[in-house]
Short mmCIF file of C-alpha atoms in Angstrom, two decimals:
data_model
loop_
_atom_site.label_atom_id
_atom_site.label_comp_id
_atom_site.label_asym_id
_atom_site.label_seq_id
_atom_site.Cartn_x
_atom_site.Cartn_y
_atom_site.Cartn_z
CA MET A 886 -5.34 -12.48 33.78
CA ILE A 887 -1.48 -11.46 33.16
CA THR A 888 0.92 -11.06 35.75
CA LEU A 889 3.35 -8.05 34.55
CA THR A 890 7.10 -9.00 35.86
CA THR A 891 8.90 -5.28 37.18
CA LYS A 892 11.32 -6.72 33.57
CA ASP A 893 7.98 -6.63 31.34
CA LYS A 894 7.08 -3.08 32.75
CA LYS A 895 10.22 -1.78 31.57
CA GLN A 896 9.97 -3.31 28.60
CA LEU A 897 6.56 -2.34 27.90
CA LYS A 898 7.58 1.37 28.82
CA GLU A 899 10.59 1.44 26.08
CA LYS A 900 7.49 0.68 22.68
CA GLY A 901 6.04 3.10 24.42
CA ILE A 902 2.67 0.06 24.57
CA SER A 903 0.10 0.66 27.75
CA GLN A 904 -0.31 -1.83 29.84
CA GLU A 905 -4.24 -1.70 28.68
CA LYS A 906 -3.23 -2.03 24.67
CA LEU A 907 -1.26 -4.99 26.11
CA LYS A 908 -4.27 -6.67 27.70
CA SER A 909 -6.81 -5.07 24.92
CA GLN A 910 -4.36 -7.60 22.39
CA LEU A 911 -3.96 -10.29 24.56
CA GLU A 912 -8.43 -10.47 25.01
CA THR A 913 -8.27 -10.24 20.79
CA PHE A 914 -6.11 -13.27 20.71
CA GLU A 915 -8.66 -15.08 23.43
CA LYS A 916 -12.09 -13.77 21.45
CA GLY A 917 -10.12 -13.84 18.17
CA ILE A 918 -11.46 -12.50 14.86
CA PRO A 919 -15.23 -12.82 13.39
CA PHE A 920 -14.96 -13.27 9.61
CA VAL A 921 -16.17 -9.70 7.73
CA ASN A 922 -19.76 -9.95 6.75
CA LEU A 923 -20.17 -9.87 2.80
CA LEU A 924 -23.35 -8.05 1.10
CA ALA A 925 -22.19 -8.67 -2.56
CA ALA A 926 -19.07 -7.41 -4.87
CA ALA A 927 -18.70 -4.12 -5.52
CA THR A 928 -19.49 -3.48 -9.42
CA ILE A 929 -20.32 -0.46 -12.04
CA ASP A 930 -22.79 1.42 -10.89
CA ASP A 931 -23.10 -0.60 -7.85
CA GLY A 932 -20.24 0.91 -5.72
CA ILE A 933 -17.13 1.51 -8.84
CA LEU A 934 -17.97 4.87 -10.78
CA LYS A 935 -16.30 4.63 -15.00
CA PHE A 936 -15.72 8.02 -16.16
CA ASP A 937 -16.20 8.02 -20.24
CA ASP A 938 -13.34 10.37 -21.85
CA GLU A 939 -15.49 13.90 -22.07
CA GLN A 940 -15.99 13.54 -18.10
CA LYS A 941 -12.19 12.46 -17.74
CA ALA A 942 -10.78 15.43 -19.26
CA ALA A 943 -13.12 17.68 -17.54
CA TYR A 944 -11.64 16.52 -14.15
CA VAL A 945 -8.16 16.51 -15.42
CA GLU A 946 -8.69 20.74 -16.26
CA MET A 947 -10.59 20.68 -13.01
CA PHE A 948 -7.83 19.51 -11.04
CA ASP A 949 -5.27 21.47 -12.95
CA LYS A 950 -7.15 24.62 -12.34
CA HIS A 951 -7.12 24.49 -8.41
CA LYS A 952 -3.66 22.15 -7.54
CA ASP A 953 -1.77 25.64 -6.67
CA GLU A 954 -4.40 26.40 -4.71
CA LEU A 955 -3.76 23.48 -1.93
CA GLU A 956 -0.79 21.44 -0.68
CA LEU A 957 -0.31 18.39 -2.16
CA LEU A 958 1.00 15.14 -0.13
CA LYS A 959 2.61 11.67 -2.15
CA PHE A 960 2.85 9.13 0.59
CA VAL A 961 4.67 5.86 -0.40
CA PRO A 962 4.83 2.60 1.87
CA ALA A 963 8.40 2.05 1.65
CA SER A 964 9.97 0.09 4.07
CA GLY A 965 9.90 -3.23 2.81
CA ALA A 966 12.74 -5.29 1.81
CA ALA A 967 12.80 -6.91 -1.28
CA THR A 968 13.59 -11.16 0.29
CA ARG A 969 9.93 -12.10 -1.89
CA MET A 970 10.50 -10.45 -4.83
CA PHE A 971 13.90 -12.18 -4.82
CA LYS A 972 12.00 -15.90 -3.58
CA ALA A 973 12.60 -17.69 -6.54
CA LEU A 974 16.29 -16.74 -7.10
CA PHE A 975 17.14 -17.71 -3.03
CA GLN A 976 15.58 -20.98 -3.83
CA PHE A 977 17.53 -21.78 -6.78
CA LEU A 978 21.30 -20.76 -4.77
CA ASN A 979 19.77 -23.27 -1.88
CA ASN A 980 18.40 -26.72 -4.35
CA TYR A 981 20.93 -25.90 -7.82
CA ASN A 982 24.83 -27.25 -8.04
CA PRO A 983 25.78 -26.27 -10.68
CA ALA A 984 28.83 -29.44 -11.00
CA ASN A 985 25.97 -31.68 -10.31
CA GLU A 986 23.84 -30.31 -13.35
CA THR A 987 22.18 -27.80 -16.11
CA ILE A 988 20.08 -25.61 -15.24
CA ASN A 989 17.79 -26.65 -17.56
CA ALA A 990 17.64 -30.06 -15.43
CA TYR A 991 17.05 -27.89 -12.62
CA ILE A 992 14.47 -25.84 -13.87
CA ASN A 993 12.27 -29.22 -14.97
CA ARG A 994 13.06 -30.52 -11.87
CA GLU A 995 11.93 -27.66 -9.48
CA LYS A 996 9.07 -26.71 -12.13
CA ALA A 997 10.95 -23.05 -11.99
CA ASP A 998 9.73 -21.27 -14.60
CA ILE A 999 10.17 -17.75 -13.11
CA ILE A 1000 14.15 -18.74 -13.05
CA ARG A 1001 13.44 -19.81 -16.56
CA THR A 1002 12.07 -16.47 -17.51
CA PHE A 1003 15.08 -14.66 -15.24
CA PHE A 1004 17.62 -16.22 -17.31
CA ILE A 1005 15.59 -16.04 -21.16
CA GLY A 1006 15.37 -11.94 -20.21
CA VAL A 1007 18.93 -11.48 -18.26
CA GLU A 1008 20.64 -9.11 -20.37
CA LYS A 1009 17.29 -6.67 -20.17
CA PHE A 1010 17.38 -6.26 -16.12
CA PRO A 1011 18.31 -2.95 -15.40
CA PHE A 1012 20.97 -4.35 -12.88
CA TYR A 1013 22.36 -6.09 -15.39
CA GLU A 1014 25.82 -4.40 -16.70
CA GLN A 1015 26.62 -3.93 -12.78
CA THR A 1016 26.39 -8.05 -12.16
CA ILE A 1017 28.60 -8.40 -15.00
CA LYS A 1018 31.15 -5.80 -14.02
CA ARG A 1019 31.47 -7.92 -9.93
CA PHE A 1020 31.44 -11.11 -12.21
CA VAL A 1021 34.53 -9.86 -14.10
CA GLU A 1022 36.40 -8.02 -11.30
CA LYS A 1023 35.98 -11.21 -9.51
CA HIS A 1024 36.32 -13.74 -11.91
CA PRO A 1025 38.37 -12.87 -14.60
CA ASP A 1026 38.72 -16.06 -16.75
CA PHE A 1027 34.46 -15.16 -16.33
CA LEU A 1028 33.43 -16.25 -20.06
CA ASN A 1029 35.77 -19.07 -19.70
CA LEU A 1030 32.82 -21.03 -17.33
CA PRO A 1031 30.72 -23.36 -18.45
CA ASP A 1032 27.02 -21.04 -19.14
CA HIS A 1033 25.64 -23.38 -16.10
CA PHE A 1034 28.13 -21.59 -14.03
CA GLN A 1035 28.41 -18.01 -14.72
CA LYS A 1036 24.30 -18.08 -14.43
CA TYR A 1037 25.37 -19.74 -10.87
CA PHE A 1038 27.60 -17.15 -9.91
CA PHE A 1039 25.25 -13.99 -11.80
CA VAL A 1040 22.70 -15.06 -8.80
CA LYS A 1041 25.21 -15.15 -6.24
CA ILE A 1042 26.35 -11.43 -6.76
CA LEU A 1043 23.08 -10.77 -6.13
CA LEU A 1044 22.07 -11.87 -3.33
CA ASP A 1045 24.77 -12.51 -0.96
CA LYS A 1046 25.14 -10.79 1.88
CA ASP A 1047 28.85 -9.55 0.91
CA GLU A 1048 28.21 -8.66 -2.86
CA PHE A 1049 25.03 -6.48 -3.70
CA ASP A 1050 22.66 -8.56 -1.58
CA TYR A 1051 19.42 -6.71 -2.98
CA GLY A 1052 17.70 -9.25 -1.06
CA SER A 1053 18.49 -7.27 2.07
CA SER A 1054 17.46 -3.75 0.44
CA PRO A 1055 14.63 -2.34 0.39
CA LYS A 1056 12.46 -2.23 -3.07
CA GLY A 1057 12.99 1.65 -3.15
CA LEU A 1058 16.00 1.23 -3.31
CA LEU A 1059 16.85 -1.38 -6.30
CA PRO A 1060 17.29 -0.60 -10.13
CA PHE A 1061 13.68 -1.11 -11.11
CA HIS A 1062 14.61 0.56 -14.82
CA LYS A 1063 17.73 0.96 -17.41
CA TYR A 1064 17.81 4.23 -19.06
CA LYS A 1065 20.82 4.90 -21.59
CA SER A 1066 22.62 6.90 -19.23
CA HIS A 1067 21.84 5.44 -15.68
CA PRO A 1068 19.39 2.32 -13.62
CA ALA A 1069 16.59 4.15 -12.16
CA THR A 1070 15.58 2.84 -8.63
CA ALA A 1071 11.32 2.70 -7.84
CA PHE A 1072 12.14 6.03 -5.56
CA GLU A 1073 13.28 7.91 -8.29
CA GLU A 1074 10.69 6.80 -10.83
CA HIS A 1075 8.03 8.54 -7.46
CA MET A 1076 9.75 11.11 -7.78
CA PHE A 1077 9.19 11.67 -11.81
CA GLU A 1078 5.70 10.71 -11.11
CA ALA A 1079 5.13 12.80 -8.23
CA ALA A 1080 6.32 15.80 -10.65
CA LEU A 1081 3.91 15.59 -12.84
CA TYR A 1082 0.47 15.37 -10.61
CA ASP A 1083 1.58 16.20 -7.07
CA GLU A 1084 3.10 19.20 -7.91
CA SER A 1085 1.41 22.86 -6.62
CA ASN A 1086 2.78 26.08 -7.44
CA GLY A 1087 6.18 24.24 -8.54
CA VAL A 1088 7.10 22.37 -5.56
CA ALA A 1089 6.11 18.62 -5.09
CA LYS A 1090 6.24 16.90 -1.67
CA LEU A 1091 6.77 13.43 -1.04
CA HIS A 1092 6.73 11.69 2.06
CA PHE A 1093 7.99 7.89 2.44
CA THR A 1094 7.52 5.49 5.13
CA ILE A 1095 10.90 3.50 5.61
CA SER A 1096 12.83 1.04 7.82
CA LYS A 1097 15.69 2.48 10.42
CA GLU A 1098 17.88 0.22 9.44
CA HIS A 1099 17.59 1.62 6.10
CA ASN A 1100 17.78 5.87 6.72
CA ASN A 1101 20.69 6.96 5.99
CA ASP A 1102 21.08 4.55 2.07
CA PHE A 1103 17.59 6.84 0.95
CA ASP A 1104 18.89 10.20 2.46
CA ASP A 1105 21.95 8.70 -0.01
CA GLU A 1106 20.25 8.18 -2.84
CA MET A 1107 18.22 11.81 -2.50
CA GLU A 1108 21.59 13.00 -2.60
CA LYS A 1109 22.26 11.65 -5.44
CA ILE A 1110 19.20 11.85 -7.67
CA LYS A 1111 17.29 14.85 -6.77
CA LYS A 1112 19.60 17.28 -8.72
CA ARG A 1113 18.86 14.93 -11.91
CA VAL A 1114 14.93 14.76 -11.59
CA GLU A 1115 15.17 18.52 -10.33
CA ASP A 1116 16.87 19.75 -13.47
CA LYS A 1117 14.25 17.43 -15.78
CA THR A 1118 11.44 18.18 -14.65
CA GLY A 1119 11.61 21.64 -13.58
CA VAL A 1120 10.09 21.10 -10.56
CA GLN A 1121 11.52 21.17 -6.51
CA PHE A 1122 11.40 18.49 -4.15
CA GLN A 1123 10.56 18.04 -0.72
CA THR A 1124 11.18 14.46 0.44
CA SER A 1125 10.99 13.43 4.18
CA PHE A 1126 11.00 10.24 5.58
CA SER A 1127 9.46 8.37 8.91
CA PHE A 1128 9.58 5.47 10.34
CA GLN A 1129 7.05 2.54 11.64
CA LYS A 1130 6.62 3.05 15.14
CA GLU A 1131 7.79 1.12 17.90
CA SER A 1132 4.47 1.97 20.07
CA THR A 1133 2.15 -0.19 17.14
CA ASP A 1134 4.50 -3.27 17.54
CA THR A 1135 1.93 -5.48 17.95
CA LEU A 1136 1.91 -8.45 21.27
CA ALA A 1137 2.91 -12.42 19.71
CA VAL A 1138 1.06 -15.68 22.05
CA ASN A 1139 1.81 -19.33 22.10
CA MET A 1140 -0.64 -21.67 21.70
CA GLN A 1141 -2.90 -21.55 25.17
CA ASN A 1142 -2.79 -17.08 23.94
CA GLU A 1143 -0.52 -16.36 27.08
CA PRO A 1144 2.45 -14.45 25.88
CA PHE A 1145 5.43 -15.57 24.02
CA ARG A 1146 8.50 -15.27 25.72
CA LEU A 1147 12.25 -15.50 24.09
CA ASP A 1148 14.88 -17.45 26.02
CA ASP A 1149 15.89 -13.77 28.17
CA GLY A 1150 12.26 -14.11 29.84
CA SER A 1151 10.86 -11.26 27.27
CA ILE A 1152 7.47 -10.32 25.55
CA LEU A 1153 7.59 -11.07 22.35
CA PHE A 1154 6.41 -7.60 19.93
CA ARG A 1155 6.36 -8.00 16.28
CA PRO A 1156 5.85 -5.31 13.95
CA GLY A 1157 1.71 -5.19 13.43
CA GLY A 1158 2.20 -4.87 9.61
CA HIS A 1159 0.90 -2.01 7.08
CA GLY A 1160 -2.02 -1.40 9.36
CA ALA A 1161 0.61 0.34 11.57
CA LEU A 1162 1.46 3.14 8.88
CA ILE A 1163 -2.44 4.92 10.05
CA GLU A 1164 -0.14 7.09 12.88
CA ASN A 1165 2.43 8.20 10.22
CA LEU A 1166 -0.52 9.20 7.60
CA ASN A 1167 -2.20 10.53 10.84
CA GLU A 1168 0.77 12.83 10.99
CA GLN A 1169 1.16 14.41 7.49
CA ASP A 1170 -0.44 17.60 6.99
CA ALA A 1171 -2.50 18.41 3.31
CA ASP A 1172 -5.38 19.04 1.48
CA ILE A 1173 -5.11 16.05 -0.64
CA ILE A 1174 -2.80 13.11 -0.15
CA PHE A 1175 -1.79 10.46 -2.44
CA MET A 1176 -1.22 7.41 -1.70
CA LYS A 1177 0.32 4.06 -3.30
CA ASN A 1178 2.79 1.81 -3.05
CA ILE A 1179 6.91 1.66 -3.32
CA ASP A 1180 6.80 -0.86 -5.99
CA ASN A 1181 4.00 0.52 -8.34
CA VAL A 1182 5.87 2.93 -11.12
CA VAL A 1183 6.53 2.37 -14.99
CA VAL A 1184 9.24 3.84 -16.79
CA TYR A 1185 8.63 7.10 -18.12
CA LYS A 1186 7.35 7.15 -21.13
CA TYR A 1187 3.55 5.47 -19.52
CA LYS A 1188 3.50 8.37 -16.69
CA HIS A 1189 1.94 10.54 -18.07
CA GLU A 1190 -1.54 8.49 -18.88
CA LEU A 1191 -1.05 7.44 -15.48
CA ALA A 1192 -0.99 10.87 -14.33
CA GLU A 1193 -3.98 11.82 -16.22
CA TYR A 1194 -5.65 9.39 -13.72
CA LYS A 1195 -4.62 10.60 -10.49
CA LYS A 1196 -5.22 13.22 -11.29
CA VAL A 1197 -9.66 11.96 -12.41
CA LEU A 1198 -9.73 10.58 -8.58
CA ALA A 1199 -7.93 14.25 -7.14
CA ALA A 1200 -10.91 16.02 -8.89
CA LYS A 1201 -12.99 13.77 -7.65
CA LEU A 1202 -11.94 14.17 -3.81
CA LEU A 1203 -12.55 18.07 -4.62
CA GLU A 1204 -15.94 17.72 -6.51
CA LEU A 1205 -17.27 15.69 -3.22
CA GLN A 1206 -15.81 17.57 -0.67
CA LYS A 1207 -16.63 20.99 -1.52
CA ARG A 1208 -20.96 19.34 -1.57
CA ALA A 1209 -19.47 17.49 2.12
CA PHE A 1210 -18.15 21.20 3.11
CA ALA A 1211 -20.40 23.71 1.93
CA TYR A 1212 -23.25 20.89 4.52
CA ALA A 1213 -21.24 20.64 7.21
CA LYS A 1214 -20.96 24.85 7.35
CA LEU A 1215 -24.49 24.54 6.72
CA LEU A 1216 -25.28 22.55 9.38
CA ASP A 1217 -23.18 23.86 11.96
CA GLU A 1218 -24.44 27.37 11.54
CA THR A 1219 -28.24 27.36 10.63
CA THR A 1220 -31.08 24.64 11.29
CA PRO A 1221 -31.78 23.93 8.08
CA ASP A 1222 -35.74 22.47 7.15
CA GLU A 1223 -37.18 19.52 6.03
CA GLN A 1224 -36.24 19.49 2.29
CA THR A 1225 -32.18 20.37 2.97
CA ILE A 1226 -31.61 17.04 5.73
CA GLU A 1227 -33.61 15.37 2.38
CA GLU A 1228 -31.37 16.54 0.01
CA ILE A 1229 -28.09 15.46 2.51
CA LYS A 1230 -29.07 12.45 3.05
CA GLU A 1231 -29.67 12.17 -1.11
CA PHE A 1232 -25.47 13.26 -1.16
CA LEU A 1233 -24.58 10.01 1.18
CA LYS A 1234 -26.46 7.53 0.11
CA GLN A 1235 -25.72 8.74 -4.11
CA GLN A 1236 -22.30 10.04 -4.17
CA LEU A 1237 -20.51 9.42 -0.74
CA ASN A 1238 -22.15 5.17 -0.61
CA VAL A 1239 -23.28 5.96 2.91
CA HIS A 1240 -26.12 3.01 3.83
CA ILE A 1241 -28.51 5.75 6.12
CA LYS A 1242 -30.88 3.25 7.72
CA GLY A 1243 -34.74 2.95 8.33
CA ASP A 1244 -35.20 4.20 11.68
CA VAL A 1245 -33.01 7.68 11.08
CA ASP A 1246 -36.31 8.76 9.63
CA LYS A 1247 -37.54 8.04 12.86
CA TYR A 1248 -35.50 10.29 14.62
CA LYS A 1249 -36.15 14.00 16.28
CA GLU A 1250 -34.97 16.86 14.18
CA VAL A 1251 -32.67 17.41 16.22
CA TYR A 1252 -30.99 14.01 16.14
CA GLN A 1253 -31.18 13.57 12.20
CA ILE A 1254 -28.86 16.63 12.40
CA GLU A 1255 -26.64 15.03 14.61
CA PHE A 1256 -26.58 12.04 12.26
CA LEU A 1257 -25.65 14.27 9.04
CA LYS A 1258 -23.23 16.15 11.13
CA GLU A 1259 -21.30 12.54 12.49
CA LYS A 1260 -21.40 11.21 8.85
CA LEU A 1261 -20.42 14.11 6.86
CA ASN A 1262 -17.08 15.25 9.38
CA ALA A 1263 -14.95 11.98 8.47
CA PRO A 1264 -12.29 11.79 5.92
CA ILE A 1265 -13.46 10.65 2.54
CA ARG A 1266 -11.38 8.33 0.17
CA VAL A 1267 -11.19 7.93 -3.40
CA CYS A 1268 -9.61 4.81 -4.98
CA GLY A 1269 -8.61 3.78 -7.92
CA MET A 1270 -9.49 0.16 -9.06
CA VAL A 1271 -9.14 -1.94 -11.69
CA LYS A 1272 -10.46 -4.64 -13.51
CA ASN A 1273 -9.75 -8.75 -12.04
CA GLU A 1274 -7.34 -10.34 -13.54
CA GLY A 1275 -6.63 -12.39 -11.17
CA GLU A 1276 -4.18 -10.49 -9.12
CA PRO A 1277 -3.99 -11.85 -5.05
CA GLY A 1278 -4.51 -9.74 -3.10
CA GLY A 1279 -7.84 -6.97 -1.93
CA GLY A 1280 -10.81 -6.04 -3.55
CA PRO A 1281 -14.11 -3.58 -3.30
CA PHE A 1282 -17.22 -4.59 -1.70
CA TRP A 1283 -20.75 -4.22 -0.19
CA SER A 1284 -20.41 -5.14 3.91
CA LYS A 1285 -22.17 -5.23 6.83
CA ASP A 1286 -20.45 -5.25 10.16
CA GLU A 1287 -21.38 -6.30 13.48
CA ASP A 1288 -23.91 -3.32 14.04
CA GLY A 1289 -25.37 -3.83 11.37
CA ASN A 1290 -23.81 -0.56 8.89
CA ILE A 1291 -23.44 -1.12 5.69
CA SER A 1292 -20.76 0.35 3.81
CA LEU A 1293 -18.08 0.46 0.58
CA GLN A 1294 -14.44 -1.76 1.76
CA ILE A 1295 -11.49 -2.92 0.69
CA ILE A 1296 -11.13 -6.18 1.95
CA GLU A 1297 -8.72 -8.36 1.83
CA THR A 1298 -9.51 -13.13 1.11
CA PRO A 1299 -8.30 -13.17 4.48
CA GLN A 1300 -11.00 -11.20 6.07
CA ILE A 1301 -13.65 -14.06 4.45
CA ASP A 1302 -14.38 -17.19 5.84
CA PRO A 1303 -13.21 -20.11 3.74
CA ASN A 1304 -15.90 -22.12 4.89
CA ASN A 1305 -18.36 -19.90 4.01
CA LYS A 1306 -20.17 -21.38 0.14
CA PHE A 1307 -22.08 -17.95 0.24
CA GLN A 1308 -19.24 -15.54 1.26
CA GLN A 1309 -16.64 -17.21 -1.37
CA ASP A 1310 -19.67 -16.97 -3.39
CA ILE A 1311 -19.61 -13.51 -3.14
CA LEU A 1312 -15.38 -13.52 -3.66
CA SER A 1313 -15.88 -15.48 -7.28
CA SER A 1314 -18.36 -13.03 -8.16
CA SER A 1315 -15.82 -9.77 -8.03
CA THR A 1316 -15.27 -7.88 -10.69
CA HIS A 1317 -12.09 -5.54 -9.67
CA PHE A 1318 -9.31 -5.87 -7.63
CA ASN A 1319 -7.62 -2.80 -5.43
CA PRO A 1320 -4.36 -1.49 -6.56
CA VAL A 1321 -3.89 0.64 -3.64
CA ASP A 1322 -4.71 3.57 -6.24
CA ILE A 1323 -5.95 5.83 -3.00
CA VAL A 1324 -6.45 9.22 -2.15
CA CYS A 1325 -7.19 11.07 0.57
CA GLY A 1326 -8.92 13.96 1.70
CA THR A 1327 -7.80 13.79 5.80
CA LYS A 1328 -9.52 17.88 6.57
CA ASN A 1329 -13.09 18.86 7.52
CA TYR A 1330 -14.49 22.48 6.34
CA LYS A 1331 -12.69 24.33 8.92
CA GLY A 1332 -9.17 23.40 7.45
CA GLU A 1333 -8.69 21.10 11.30
CA LYS A 1334 -7.06 17.38 10.07
CA TYR A 1335 -9.44 14.57 11.31
CA ASN A 1336 -7.87 11.94 13.79
CA LEU A 1337 -7.32 9.71 11.58
CA LEU A 1338 -7.42 6.85 14.78
CA ASP A 1339 -10.55 7.20 15.50
CA TYR A 1340 -11.27 6.22 12.36
CA VAL A 1341 -9.83 2.67 12.06
CA ASN A 1342 -11.94 -0.69 13.02
CA ALA A 1343 -9.95 -2.53 15.15
CA LYS A 1344 -12.26 -5.51 14.81
CA ASN A 1345 -10.40 -6.07 10.88
CA ALA A 1346 -7.14 -7.02 12.60
CA PHE A 1347 -5.58 -10.23 11.36
CA ILE A 1348 -4.51 -13.23 13.32
CA THR A 1349 -1.65 -15.39 11.75
CA LYS A 1350 0.07 -18.30 12.83
CA LYS A 1351 4.03 -18.52 12.61
CA THR A 1352 7.36 -20.52 14.26
CA LEU A 1353 9.91 -19.04 16.23
CA GLN A 1354 12.88 -21.17 17.66
CA GLY A 1355 10.99 -24.60 16.36
CA LYS A 1356 7.88 -22.60 18.88
CA ASP A 1357 4.25 -22.29 17.38
CA LEU A 1358 2.85 -18.91 17.73
CA LYS A 1359 -0.32 -16.73 16.97
CA ALA A 1360 0.51 -13.10 15.42
CA LEU A 1361 -1.69 -10.27 15.46
CA GLU A 1362 -1.60 -7.69 12.62
CA LEU A 1363 -3.30 -4.31 12.77
CA PRO A 1364 -6.02 -3.75 10.78
CA GLY A 1365 -4.57 -3.24 7.10
CA LEU A 1366 -3.53 0.35 5.96
CA TRP A 1367 -6.78 0.30 3.46
CA ASN A 1368 -9.00 -1.87 5.02
CA GLY A 1369 -9.78 -1.45 9.09
CA GLY A 1370 -7.55 1.33 9.14
CA MET A 1371 -10.06 3.29 6.56
CA ALA A 1372 -12.80 1.00 7.90
CA PHE A 1373 -15.07 4.32 8.80
CA TRP A 1374 -13.61 6.32 6.18
CA ASN A 1375 -16.29 7.92 3.37
CA THR A 1376 -15.50 5.79 0.58
CA VAL A 1377 -16.09 6.35 -3.31
CA PHE A 1378 -14.63 3.57 -6.15
CA VAL A 1379 -13.59 4.62 -9.73
CA GLU A 1380 -12.15 2.25 -12.51
CA VAL A 1381 -9.18 3.18 -13.53
CA PRO A 1382 -6.94 1.22 -16.10
CA LEU A 1383 -4.94 -1.62 -15.24
CA THR A 1384 -2.14 0.29 -16.87
CA THR A 1385 -1.92 2.01 -13.85
CA PHE A 1386 -1.12 -0.44 -11.79
CA ASN A 1387 2.30 -2.13 -12.52
CA PRO A 1388 3.81 -4.02 -9.39
CA VAL A 1389 7.29 -5.67 -8.86
CA LYS A 1390 6.20 -8.39 -6.83
CA THR A 1391 8.82 -11.01 -8.45
CA VAL A 1392 12.13 -10.01 -10.22
CA VAL A 1393 10.64 -11.19 -13.06
CA ASP A 1394 8.05 -8.32 -13.17
CA LEU A 1395 10.81 -6.42 -13.93
CA LEU A 1396 9.98 -7.69 -17.55
CA LYS A 1397 7.44 -6.47 -18.17
CA GLN A 1398 6.41 -3.65 -21.26
CA ALA A 1399 5.53 -1.15 -18.00
CA HIS A 1400 9.23 -1.71 -16.46
CA GLN A 1401 11.05 -1.47 -20.37
CA VAL A 1402 12.30 1.51 -21.73
CA GLN A 1403 12.86 0.39 -24.85
CA ASP A 1404 9.79 -1.86 -27.03
CA LYS A 1405 11.84 -5.17 -28.69
#
């Protein structure tokens, strides 16, 4: 058992972390976190819905009919820096000397396909012109330099701390798309997109979770683009920001599961991962909340198809809520007969994918009703799923928890036992991938907000190994926002086309069709 010093207690108080939470995290390290228990991959007609054109059109019409009666919000996690996006370029600067070899020699030596693609398409990047302009300012003899020197210094200007410093910038503030009039950031594209499906009564509301050090940068970008976007869309925007809370930071331990201490004796805490953002989501107040990642945007000509599918997901949520709310209200106000109880069970099983154990039917009627109330009174999420084409990341599965509850979940690969052939076979059979395209219903039939923290499965956290100051440590990541963070939500999966999923994981993803204004 840990003995806390006066300094430790002060540190905990400043971060807003209770001693009980600290001890609970220590216990997690000591006990370890079990792998998930997959039962099957969710597939079309077995956990994933697929709509035909007629159904899709009906859902779009339904959403458009009701949207002005609703408070809508778009929630975008946007605190991540672009470091990984430029990883190959950082490696290029570290490992390449233009005085010693050509670019092609480096590419062949390092098998650096991303660098090859980067320079083949360099003129298509939205930051090309401004980088060349800076280049000429610094090196007036730019055109006289050998080609491999030009390319080396081009990358240096992009990444140097004293220049554009793109690797340290938030993804949301990087130029993603090159229009005739200006380069557009991912932040701006989210606003244009929101105008097409997040608008109610002429207003679109967006919330971005960002890091404190970039708060002023987002404010400046908002000031620069707001009028342009409002003039072009005819929509007014209300944009808000929040930070990941220090109280969600998690403990790091040494290999003996003791708190890892820095040179000054303080305990090392680390950001708890995107699962910490469930607290930020919990503070939002809207009837429907659209959620997607900051880097998943497209140029304007593709936005209308994307928006239609957002409307489909939202309308499906409204359809489910209408029945769930009616049943929840009925159970609160009356004592239903046996036929109605069976009807509610069928709705939960067939529409909300709630697995009802066989022994529930043996409960006394009063306990059956309590069970049904509990299952109906939970937040609902309708999640778009795209066909799996080899992207790394999470997917839709049927799983069973330690209490024997079977449910639909979004599961990440690290949650699955790599040494269990049965589990790995299920993973291999997965047909769909999670693009983080989620529509959330976070209120009950009375319009009261659920406390989303009550629906987190803390057992779905992650333990990872890191090094710091030359020492090994173990870090704890909170249950992912759409993994364990929403484990006890009622969950519905809907197939959406791959065209709605266009993330920018590496810089050369910006060369893909969805991010190019002009097709060549």
